[in-house]
Amino acid sequence: MSTRRFRADIISTAGAIGAPVSHRTIDTVIDAFAENFASGATLWKTTSRPGDHLAYRFFSRTRTDTLGRAVAARLLHAAHPMLPAVRAWSEMYDGAPVQSGDFDAARGLAKTWLHFGGLRPAAEVFGGRQVPTAVRDLLPDFLALGLAHLRFVACDWRRSTANFYFRAEGPLTERQFARIHALAGGAPPRPDLVAEVIAYVPDDYCVAVTVPMAGGAVERVCFYALRVPKDRLPRVPGRIRAFLDAAPSHDADECNVIGWSFGRSGDYVKAERSYTGDMTEVLASWNCFFHGQSGRDEQLRAARPGTTAAAGEGSTS
């Protein structure tokens, strides 16, 4: 990856969508994580909210201590109250979890992503060392909806929340959508929007649930469609269309992601777009399901109560 081109692309893409920029912060991030951006898959992300940040992220292919690098670069405070939980999650499953970094063009480090190395029981992740009791107490609500296994968690350092990315057995129905939506409250979306979400997510779908680490109600839920061709996008706001048109992609296999986020504070659309490093290949190696695929996870089905299969064994998800 050319760091000079990367820096220029961050600035130009942020300008195209009216996102704030700090040149000094961009330089600090690139200097601290140049190796990760070069060896991983780099992608862009923003939302439909006016003036929202341009994010740029690397998905790691190898296990590295991105937390330590962030602290050393003064992008993350060493005493942040979420650090013990994130480090504890990173040590689970014999050190299988892989840390990835999420930044924005104005303020630097936004989130740390953890891929757990396989399909994992939510009870194990929520019951991990250093997980606050208030977070553990939410688990029965998720299990009651069939949200019993996950593969990722993304920790938001600024808002002190965690996004838990569940893989749920589908297909998603209007009733199940409404039950999951109710976790985060807010006004029910229009029926045509619900139908569009259902049409775009895979059979066994991904839903992220945003939880405050200090305790409290679920803040948001988000449903995802991965690798959606630009000529087959769902209805998206103008800011998302402008972002997808402006953000450059140097991957041979272009990968666009659409996420529908719902919560008490309002609804919005997320979009991600590949940049370099073959995002599609990394997501495929993590057993992510793409738009147009059947998207059935046999391991998830084998992990139903009463079966003998062990979730996570032999998985590359």
PDB file of C-alpha atoms in Angstrom, residues 28-296:
ATOM      1  CA  THR A  28      -0.289   9.522  13.566  1.00  0.00           C
ATOM      2  CA  VAL A  29      -2.609   6.642  12.663  1.00  0.00           C
ATOM      3  CA  ILE A  30      -0.788   5.732   9.454  1.00  0.00           C
ATOM      4  CA  ASP A  31       2.613   5.852  11.186  1.00  0.00           C
ATOM      5  CA  ALA A  32       1.439   3.651  14.059  1.00  0.00           C
ATOM      6  CA  PHE A  33      -0.432   1.082  11.969  1.00  0.00           C
ATOM      7  CA  ALA A  34       1.289   1.120   8.552  1.00  0.00           C
ATOM      8  CA  GLU A  35       2.105  -2.590   8.861  1.00  0.00           C
ATOM      9  CA  ASN A  36      -1.500  -3.479   9.683  1.00  0.00           C
ATOM     10  CA  PHE A  37      -2.916  -1.475   6.792  1.00  0.00           C
ATOM     11  CA  ALA A  38      -0.386  -3.079   4.431  1.00  0.00           C
ATOM     12  CA  SER A  39      -0.904  -6.701   5.491  1.00  0.00           C
ATOM     13  CA  GLY A  40      -4.642  -6.619   6.242  1.00  0.00           C
ATOM     14  CA  ALA A  41      -7.702  -5.597   4.259  1.00  0.00           C
ATOM     15  CA  THR A  42      -8.413  -1.877   4.400  1.00  0.00           C
ATOM     16  CA  LEU A  43     -11.907  -0.455   3.949  1.00  0.00           C
ATOM     17  CA  TRP A  44     -13.957   2.718   4.255  1.00  0.00           C
ATOM     18  CA  LYS A  45     -17.125   3.333   6.265  1.00  0.00           C
ATOM     19  CA  THR A  46     -19.624   6.097   6.978  1.00  0.00           C
ATOM     20  CA  THR A  47     -23.323   6.561   7.762  1.00  0.00           C
ATOM     21  CA  SER A  48     -26.248   8.485   6.341  1.00  0.00           C
ATOM     22  CA  ARG A  49     -26.177  10.977   9.226  1.00  0.00           C
ATOM     23  CA  PRO A  50     -25.238  14.449   7.897  1.00  0.00           C
ATOM     24  CA  GLY A  51     -21.646  15.408   8.672  1.00  0.00           C
ATOM     25  CA  ASP A  52     -20.811  12.010  10.165  1.00  0.00           C
ATOM     26  CA  HIS A  53     -17.196  10.887  10.206  1.00  0.00           C
ATOM     27  CA  LEU A  54     -15.372   9.028   7.477  1.00  0.00           C
ATOM     28  CA  ALA A  55     -13.978   5.872   9.059  1.00  0.00           C
ATOM     29  CA  TYR A  56     -11.171   3.740   7.696  1.00  0.00           C
ATOM     30  CA  ARG A  57     -10.476   0.291   9.079  1.00  0.00           C
ATOM     31  CA  PHE A  58      -8.118  -2.622   8.691  1.00  0.00           C
ATOM     32  CA  PHE A  59      -9.198  -6.221   9.096  1.00  0.00           C
ATOM     33  CA  SER A  60      -6.142  -8.115  10.324  1.00  0.00           C
ATOM     34  CA  ARG A  61      -4.951 -11.380   8.871  1.00  0.00           C
ATOM     35  CA  THR A  62      -2.590 -12.025  11.779  1.00  0.00           C
ATOM     36  CA  ARG A  63      -2.798 -11.667  15.529  1.00  0.00           C
ATOM     37  CA  THR A  64      -1.119  -8.449  16.685  1.00  0.00           C
ATOM     38  CA  ASP A  65      -1.427  -6.288  19.787  1.00  0.00           C
ATOM     39  CA  THR A  66      -3.186  -3.336  18.202  1.00  0.00           C
ATOM     40  CA  LEU A  67      -4.223  -2.140  21.665  1.00  0.00           C
ATOM     41  CA  GLY A  68      -0.597  -1.753  22.703  1.00  0.00           C
ATOM     42  CA  ARG A  69       0.206   0.132  19.522  1.00  0.00           C
ATOM     43  CA  ALA A  70      -2.733   2.471  20.050  1.00  0.00           C
ATOM     44  CA  VAL A  71      -1.653   3.227  23.623  1.00  0.00           C
ATOM     45  CA  ALA A  72       1.956   3.803  22.538  1.00  0.00           C
ATOM     46  CA  ALA A  73       0.782   6.233  19.826  1.00  0.00           C
ATOM     47  CA  ARG A  74      -1.441   8.053  22.348  1.00  0.00           C
ATOM     48  CA  LEU A  75      -4.525   7.143  20.371  1.00  0.00           C
ATOM     49  CA  LEU A  76      -5.951   5.222  23.349  1.00  0.00           C
ATOM     50  CA  HIS A  77      -5.640   5.998  27.052  1.00  0.00           C
ATOM     51  CA  ALA A  78      -3.888   3.233  28.985  1.00  0.00           C
ATOM     52  CA  ALA A  79      -6.444   3.562  31.800  1.00  0.00           C
ATOM     53  CA  HIS A  80      -9.552   3.319  29.623  1.00  0.00           C
ATOM     54  CA  PRO A  81     -12.138   1.350  31.659  1.00  0.00           C
ATOM     55  CA  MET A  82     -12.969  -0.950  28.721  1.00  0.00           C
ATOM     56  CA  LEU A  83      -9.393  -2.156  28.218  1.00  0.00           C
ATOM     57  CA  PRO A  84      -9.519  -5.030  30.762  1.00  0.00           C
ATOM     58  CA  ALA A  85     -12.567  -6.571  29.069  1.00  0.00           C
ATOM     59  CA  VAL A  86     -11.109  -6.224  25.567  1.00  0.00           C
ATOM     60  CA  ARG A  87      -7.797  -7.745  26.652  1.00  0.00           C
ATOM     61  CA  ALA A  88      -9.642 -10.589  28.389  1.00  0.00           C
ATOM     62  CA  TRP A  89     -11.656 -11.314  25.231  1.00  0.00           C
ATOM     63  CA  SER A  90      -8.416 -11.253  23.235  1.00  0.00           C
ATOM     64  CA  GLU A  91      -7.005 -14.043  25.407  1.00  0.00           C
ATOM     65  CA  MET A  92      -9.980 -16.392  25.052  1.00  0.00           C
ATOM     66  CA  TYR A  93      -9.880 -19.591  22.991  1.00  0.00           C
ATOM     67  CA  ASP A  94      -6.113 -20.039  23.426  1.00  0.00           C
ATOM     68  CA  GLY A  95      -5.431 -16.627  21.954  1.00  0.00           C
ATOM     69  CA  ALA A  96      -7.439 -17.177  18.758  1.00  0.00           C
ATOM     70  CA  PRO A  97      -9.138 -13.737  18.643  1.00  0.00           C
ATOM     71  CA  VAL A  98      -7.673 -11.295  16.112  1.00  0.00           C
ATOM     72  CA  GLN A  99      -7.719  -7.539  16.794  1.00  0.00           C
ATOM     73  CA  SER A 100      -8.523  -5.084  14.013  1.00  0.00           C
ATOM     74  CA  GLY A 101      -8.589  -1.281  14.156  1.00  0.00           C
ATOM     75  CA  ASP A 102     -11.237   1.275  13.209  1.00  0.00           C
ATOM     76  CA  PHE A 103     -10.321   4.979  12.898  1.00  0.00           C
ATOM     77  CA  ASP A 104     -11.902   8.183  11.676  1.00  0.00           C
ATOM     78  CA  ALA A 105     -10.362  11.006   9.699  1.00  0.00           C
ATOM     79  CA  ALA A 106     -10.720  13.599  12.459  1.00  0.00           C
ATOM     80  CA  ARG A 107     -10.181  11.939  15.834  1.00  0.00           C
ATOM     81  CA  GLY A 108      -8.187   8.747  15.294  1.00  0.00           C
ATOM     82  CA  LEU A 109      -9.003   5.454  16.989  1.00  0.00           C
ATOM     83  CA  ALA A 110     -12.738   4.810  17.210  1.00  0.00           C
ATOM     84  CA  LYS A 111     -13.152   1.052  17.718  1.00  0.00           C
ATOM     85  CA  THR A 112     -11.259  -2.182  18.155  1.00  0.00           C
ATOM     86  CA  TRP A 113     -12.720  -5.213  16.437  1.00  0.00           C
ATOM     87  CA  LEU A 114     -12.223  -8.770  17.675  1.00  0.00           C
ATOM     88  CA  HIS A 115     -12.838 -11.794  15.489  1.00  0.00           C
ATOM     89  CA  PHE A 116     -13.083 -14.755  17.852  1.00  0.00           C
ATOM     90  CA  GLY A 117     -11.675 -17.273  15.379  1.00  0.00           C
ATOM     91  CA  GLY A 118     -14.917 -19.185  15.023  1.00  0.00           C
ATOM     92  CA  LEU A 119     -18.577 -19.378  15.900  1.00  0.00           C
ATOM     93  CA  ARG A 120     -18.658 -18.979  19.685  1.00  0.00           C
ATOM     94  CA  PRO A 121     -21.420 -19.462  22.259  1.00  0.00           C
ATOM     95  CA  ALA A 122     -22.636 -16.096  23.495  1.00  0.00           C
ATOM     96  CA  ALA A 123     -22.713 -17.482  27.028  1.00  0.00           C
ATOM     97  CA  GLU A 124     -18.931 -17.929  26.908  1.00  0.00           C
ATOM     98  CA  VAL A 125     -18.229 -14.466  25.514  1.00  0.00           C
ATOM     99  CA  PHE A 126     -20.605 -12.708  27.898  1.00  0.00           C
ATOM    100  CA  GLY A 127     -19.313 -14.790  30.784  1.00  0.00           C
ATOM    101  CA  GLY A 128     -15.687 -13.954  30.089  1.00  0.00           C
ATOM    102  CA  ARG A 129     -13.319 -12.520  32.634  1.00  0.00           C
ATOM    103  CA  GLN A 130     -13.708  -8.759  33.189  1.00  0.00           C
ATOM    104  CA  VAL A 131     -17.134  -8.580  31.487  1.00  0.00           C
ATOM    105  CA  PRO A 132     -19.294  -6.293  33.651  1.00  0.00           C
ATOM    106  CA  THR A 133     -22.244  -7.890  35.419  1.00  0.00           C
ATOM    107  CA  ALA A 134     -24.604  -5.392  33.783  1.00  0.00           C
ATOM    108  CA  VAL A 135     -23.588  -6.738  30.373  1.00  0.00           C
ATOM    109  CA  ARG A 136     -23.898 -10.371  31.443  1.00  0.00           C
ATOM    110  CA  ASP A 137     -27.406  -9.664  32.717  1.00  0.00           C
ATOM    111  CA  LEU A 138     -28.567  -8.877  29.173  1.00  0.00           C
ATOM    112  CA  LEU A 139     -27.693 -12.332  27.855  1.00  0.00           C
ATOM    113  CA  PRO A 140     -31.069 -14.009  28.657  1.00  0.00           C
ATOM    114  CA  ASP A 141     -32.833 -11.412  26.486  1.00  0.00           C
ATOM    115  CA  PHE A 142     -30.627 -12.360  23.526  1.00  0.00           C
ATOM    116  CA  LEU A 143     -30.915 -16.104  24.077  1.00  0.00           C
ATOM    117  CA  ALA A 144     -34.715 -15.791  24.165  1.00  0.00           C
ATOM    118  CA  LEU A 145     -34.519 -14.461  20.593  1.00  0.00           C
ATOM    119  CA  GLY A 146     -32.239 -17.248  19.373  1.00  0.00           C
ATOM    120  CA  LEU A 147     -29.186 -14.972  19.463  1.00  0.00           C
ATOM    121  CA  ALA A 148     -26.961 -17.589  21.017  1.00  0.00           C
ATOM    122  CA  HIS A 149     -23.760 -17.511  18.935  1.00  0.00           C
ATOM    123  CA  LEU A 150     -21.470 -14.762  17.746  1.00  0.00           C
ATOM    124  CA  ARG A 151     -18.205 -14.299  15.927  1.00  0.00           C
ATOM    125  CA  PHE A 152     -17.221 -10.655  16.455  1.00  0.00           C
ATOM    126  CA  VAL A 153     -17.342  -7.895  19.001  1.00  0.00           C
ATOM    127  CA  ALA A 154     -16.458  -4.264  18.220  1.00  0.00           C
ATOM    128  CA  CYS A 155     -15.595  -2.018  21.157  1.00  0.00           C
ATOM    129  CA  ASP A 156     -16.295   1.702  20.800  1.00  0.00           C
ATOM    130  CA  TRP A 157     -13.710   3.577  22.884  1.00  0.00           C
ATOM    131  CA  ARG A 158     -15.474   6.933  22.773  1.00  0.00           C
ATOM    132  CA  ARG A 159     -18.958   5.828  23.675  1.00  0.00           C
ATOM    133  CA  SER A 160     -17.852   2.929  25.910  1.00  0.00           C
ATOM    134  CA  THR A 161     -20.160   0.501  24.141  1.00  0.00           C
ATOM    135  CA  ALA A 162     -19.690  -2.926  22.595  1.00  0.00           C
ATOM    136  CA  ASN A 163     -21.315  -4.181  19.409  1.00  0.00           C
ATOM    137  CA  PHE A 164     -21.962  -7.912  19.610  1.00  0.00           C
ATOM    138  CA  TYR A 165     -22.265  -9.464  16.149  1.00  0.00           C
ATOM    139  CA  PHE A 166     -24.577 -12.462  16.354  1.00  0.00           C
ATOM    140  CA  ARG A 167     -25.136 -15.026  13.643  1.00  0.00           C
ATOM    141  CA  ALA A 168     -28.774 -15.991  13.840  1.00  0.00           C
ATOM    142  CA  GLU A 169     -30.525 -18.940  12.254  1.00  0.00           C
ATOM    143  CA  GLY A 170     -32.953 -17.731   9.612  1.00  0.00           C
ATOM    144  CA  PRO A 171     -34.522 -16.937   7.378  1.00  0.00           C
ATOM    145  CA  LEU A 172     -35.372 -13.611   8.969  1.00  0.00           C
ATOM    146  CA  THR A 173     -39.114 -13.043   9.180  1.00  0.00           C
ATOM    147  CA  GLU A 174     -41.180  -9.924   9.877  1.00  0.00           C
ATOM    148  CA  ARG A 175     -42.031 -11.272  13.328  1.00  0.00           C
ATOM    149  CA  GLN A 176     -38.417 -12.008  14.210  1.00  0.00           C
ATOM    150  CA  PHE A 177     -37.328  -8.623  12.868  1.00  0.00           C
ATOM    151  CA  ALA A 178     -39.897  -6.933  15.130  1.00  0.00           C
ATOM    152  CA  ARG A 179     -38.744  -8.920  18.181  1.00  0.00           C
ATOM    153  CA  ILE A 180     -35.090  -7.993  17.636  1.00  0.00           C
ATOM    154  CA  HIS A 181     -35.986  -4.384  16.810  1.00  0.00           C
ATOM    155  CA  ALA A 182     -37.853  -4.147  20.127  1.00  0.00           C
ATOM    156  CA  LEU A 183     -34.575  -4.729  22.009  1.00  0.00           C
ATOM    157  CA  ALA A 184     -33.498  -1.181  21.161  1.00  0.00           C
ATOM    158  CA  GLY A 185     -36.914   0.476  21.149  1.00  0.00           C
ATOM    159  CA  GLY A 186     -37.733   3.273  18.780  1.00  0.00           C
ATOM    160  CA  ALA A 187     -40.596   3.619  16.347  1.00  0.00           C
ATOM    161  CA  PRO A 188     -41.205   0.555  14.154  1.00  0.00           C
ATOM    162  CA  PRO A 189     -39.848   1.102  10.633  1.00  0.00           C
ATOM    163  CA  ARG A 190     -42.075   1.180   7.570  1.00  0.00           C
ATOM    164  CA  PRO A 191     -43.178  -2.243   6.303  1.00  0.00           C
ATOM    165  CA  ASP A 192     -41.505  -1.664   2.940  1.00  0.00           C
ATOM    166  CA  LEU A 193     -38.162  -1.028   4.676  1.00  0.00           C
ATOM    167  CA  VAL A 194     -38.525  -4.178   6.755  1.00  0.00           C
ATOM    168  CA  ALA A 195     -39.252  -6.131   3.577  1.00  0.00           C
ATOM    169  CA  GLU A 196     -36.149  -4.690   1.926  1.00  0.00           C
ATOM    170  CA  VAL A 197     -33.919  -5.644   4.867  1.00  0.00           C
ATOM    171  CA  ILE A 198     -35.333  -9.175   4.839  1.00  0.00           C
ATOM    172  CA  ALA A 199     -34.755  -9.443   1.088  1.00  0.00           C
ATOM    173  CA  TYR A 200     -31.089  -8.409   1.340  1.00  0.00           C
ATOM    174  CA  VAL A 201     -29.802 -10.292   4.395  1.00  0.00           C
ATOM    175  CA  PRO A 202     -28.661 -13.918   3.949  1.00  0.00           C
ATOM    176  CA  ASP A 203     -30.644 -16.902   5.209  1.00  0.00           C
ATOM    177  CA  ASP A 204     -28.585 -17.106   8.393  1.00  0.00           C
ATOM    178  CA  TYR A 205     -28.143 -13.435   9.031  1.00  0.00           C
ATOM    179  CA  CYS A 206     -25.857 -11.120  10.975  1.00  0.00           C
ATOM    180  CA  VAL A 207     -27.328  -8.727  13.523  1.00  0.00           C
ATOM    181  CA  ALA A 208     -25.239  -6.445  15.733  1.00  0.00           C
ATOM    182  CA  VAL A 209     -26.511  -5.403  19.146  1.00  0.00           C
ATOM    183  CA  THR A 210     -25.000  -2.298  20.767  1.00  0.00           C
ATOM    184  CA  VAL A 211     -24.648  -2.518  24.547  1.00  0.00           C
ATOM    185  CA  PRO A 212     -23.274   0.101  26.998  1.00  0.00           C
ATOM    186  CA  MET A 213     -20.424  -1.501  28.935  1.00  0.00           C
ATOM    187  CA  ALA A 214     -21.310   0.435  32.081  1.00  0.00           C
ATOM    188  CA  GLY A 215     -24.835  -0.986  32.072  1.00  0.00           C
ATOM    189  CA  GLY A 216     -28.189   0.085  30.755  1.00  0.00           C
ATOM    190  CA  ALA A 217     -30.577  -0.731  27.956  1.00  0.00           C
ATOM    191  CA  VAL A 218     -29.597  -1.974  24.512  1.00  0.00           C
ATOM    192  CA  GLU A 219     -28.915   1.111  22.380  1.00  0.00           C
ATOM    193  CA  ARG A 220     -29.125  -0.145  18.790  1.00  0.00           C
ATOM    194  CA  VAL A 221     -29.561  -3.166  16.540  1.00  0.00           C
ATOM    195  CA  CYS A 222     -28.192  -3.378  13.003  1.00  0.00           C
ATOM    196  CA  PHE A 223     -28.762  -5.870  10.163  1.00  0.00           C
ATOM    197  CA  TYR A 224     -26.143  -6.351   7.437  1.00  0.00           C
ATOM    198  CA  ALA A 225     -25.889  -7.249   3.757  1.00  0.00           C
ATOM    199  CA  LEU A 226     -22.343  -7.934   2.511  1.00  0.00           C
ATOM    200  CA  ARG A 227     -20.761  -7.606  -0.919  1.00  0.00           C
ATOM    201  CA  VAL A 228     -23.688  -5.874  -2.563  1.00  0.00           C
ATOM    202  CA  PRO A 229     -22.894  -4.793  -6.161  1.00  0.00           C
ATOM    203  CA  LYS A 230     -23.304  -1.067  -6.776  1.00  0.00           C
ATOM    204  CA  ASP A 231     -25.843  -1.770  -9.505  1.00  0.00           C
ATOM    205  CA  ARG A 232     -27.970  -3.849  -7.095  1.00  0.00           C
ATOM    206  CA  LEU A 233     -28.010  -1.641  -4.038  1.00  0.00           C
ATOM    207  CA  PRO A 234     -31.135  -1.271  -1.907  1.00  0.00           C
ATOM    208  CA  ARG A 235     -32.614   2.181  -1.542  1.00  0.00           C
ATOM    209  CA  VAL A 236     -29.952   4.278   0.182  1.00  0.00           C
ATOM    210  CA  PRO A 237     -29.829   7.956   1.197  1.00  0.00           C
ATOM    211  CA  GLY A 238     -27.976  10.417  -0.998  1.00  0.00           C
ATOM    212  CA  ARG A 239     -25.022  10.659   1.389  1.00  0.00           C
ATOM    213  CA  ILE A 240     -24.469   6.907   1.151  1.00  0.00           C
ATOM    214  CA  ARG A 241     -24.659   6.993  -2.643  1.00  0.00           C
ATOM    215  CA  ALA A 242     -22.158   9.885  -2.714  1.00  0.00           C
ATOM    216  CA  PHE A 243     -19.828   7.961  -0.391  1.00  0.00           C
ATOM    217  CA  LEU A 244     -19.914   4.796  -2.506  1.00  0.00           C
ATOM    218  CA  ASP A 245     -19.242   6.853  -5.623  1.00  0.00           C
ATOM    219  CA  ALA A 246     -16.375   8.822  -4.072  1.00  0.00           C
ATOM    220  CA  ALA A 247     -14.518   6.235  -1.975  1.00  0.00           C
ATOM    221  CA  PRO A 248     -11.877   4.586  -4.175  1.00  0.00           C
ATOM    222  CA  SER A 249     -11.508   0.822  -4.281  1.00  0.00           C
ATOM    223  CA  HIS A 250      -8.314  -0.773  -5.587  1.00  0.00           C
ATOM    224  CA  ASP A 251      -9.466  -4.345  -4.917  1.00  0.00           C
ATOM    225  CA  ALA A 252     -10.086  -6.547  -7.934  1.00  0.00           C
ATOM    226  CA  ASP A 253     -13.198  -7.847  -6.170  1.00  0.00           C
ATOM    227  CA  GLU A 254     -15.050  -4.731  -5.015  1.00  0.00           C
ATOM    228  CA  CYS A 255     -16.970  -5.252  -1.770  1.00  0.00           C
ATOM    229  CA  ASN A 256     -19.762  -2.961  -0.553  1.00  0.00           C
ATOM    230  CA  VAL A 257     -21.618  -3.495   2.719  1.00  0.00           C
ATOM    231  CA  ILE A 258     -24.964  -1.991   3.727  1.00  0.00           C
ATOM    232  CA  GLY A 259     -26.183  -1.944   7.322  1.00  0.00           C
ATOM    233  CA  TRP A 260     -29.601  -0.817   8.595  1.00  0.00           C
ATOM    234  CA  SER A 261     -29.265   0.553  12.133  1.00  0.00           C
ATOM    235  CA  PHE A 262     -32.264   1.078  14.441  1.00  0.00           C
ATOM    236  CA  GLY A 263     -32.508   2.605  17.908  1.00  0.00           C
ATOM    237  CA  ARG A 264     -34.291   4.989  20.246  1.00  0.00           C
ATOM    238  CA  SER A 265     -32.136   7.886  19.069  1.00  0.00           C
ATOM    239  CA  GLY A 266     -33.167   7.355  15.443  1.00  0.00           C
ATOM    240  CA  ASP A 267     -32.489   5.130  12.466  1.00  0.00           C
ATOM    241  CA  TYR A 268     -29.786   5.414   9.831  1.00  0.00           C
ATOM    242  CA  VAL A 269     -27.925   3.470   7.149  1.00  0.00           C
ATOM    243  CA  LYS A 270     -24.282   2.414   7.330  1.00  0.00           C
ATOM    244  CA  ALA A 271     -22.093   1.684   4.332  1.00  0.00           C
ATOM    245  CA  GLU A 272     -18.651   0.135   3.989  1.00  0.00           C
ATOM    246  CA  ARG A 273     -16.489  -0.174   0.890  1.00  0.00           C
ATOM    247  CA  SER A 274     -13.308  -2.119   0.172  1.00  0.00           C
ATOM    248  CA  TYR A 275     -10.117  -0.159  -0.471  1.00  0.00           C
ATOM    249  CA  THR A 276      -7.061  -2.456  -0.652  1.00  0.00           C
ATOM    250  CA  GLY A 277      -5.980  -5.882   0.558  1.00  0.00           C
ATOM    251  CA  ASP A 278      -8.924  -7.976  -0.702  1.00  0.00           C
ATOM    252  CA  MET A 279     -11.672  -7.415   1.843  1.00  0.00           C
ATOM    253  CA  THR A 280     -13.773 -10.111   0.172  1.00  0.00           C
ATOM    254  CA  GLU A 281     -11.076 -12.736   0.758  1.00  0.00           C
ATOM    255  CA  VAL A 282     -10.751 -11.856   4.442  1.00  0.00           C
ATOM    256  CA  LEU A 283     -14.511 -11.918   5.003  1.00  0.00           C
ATOM    257  CA  ALA A 284     -14.785 -15.236   3.163  1.00  0.00           C
ATOM    258  CA  SER A 285     -12.033 -16.716   5.337  1.00  0.00           C
ATOM    259  CA  TRP A 286     -14.108 -15.649   8.345  1.00  0.00           C
ATOM    260  CA  ASN A 287     -17.109 -17.522   6.910  1.00  0.00           C
ATOM    261  CA  CYS A 288     -19.139 -14.379   6.247  1.00  0.00           C
ATOM    262  CA  PHE A 289     -22.089 -14.773   3.889  1.00  0.00           C
ATOM    263  CA  PHE A 290     -22.471 -12.499   0.875  1.00  0.00           C
ATOM    264  CA  HIS A 291     -25.471 -11.032  -0.905  1.00  0.00           C
ATOM    265  CA  GLY A 292     -26.897 -13.550  -3.373  1.00  0.00           C
ATOM    266  CA  GLN A 293     -25.537 -16.595  -1.533  1.00  0.00           C
ATOM    267  CA  SER A 294     -27.773 -19.042   0.292  1.00  0.00           C
ATOM    268  CA  GLY A 295     -25.997 -18.230   3.536  1.00  0.00           C
ATOM    269  CA  ARG A 296     -26.739 -21.332   5.580  1.00  0.00           C
TER     270      ARG A 296
END
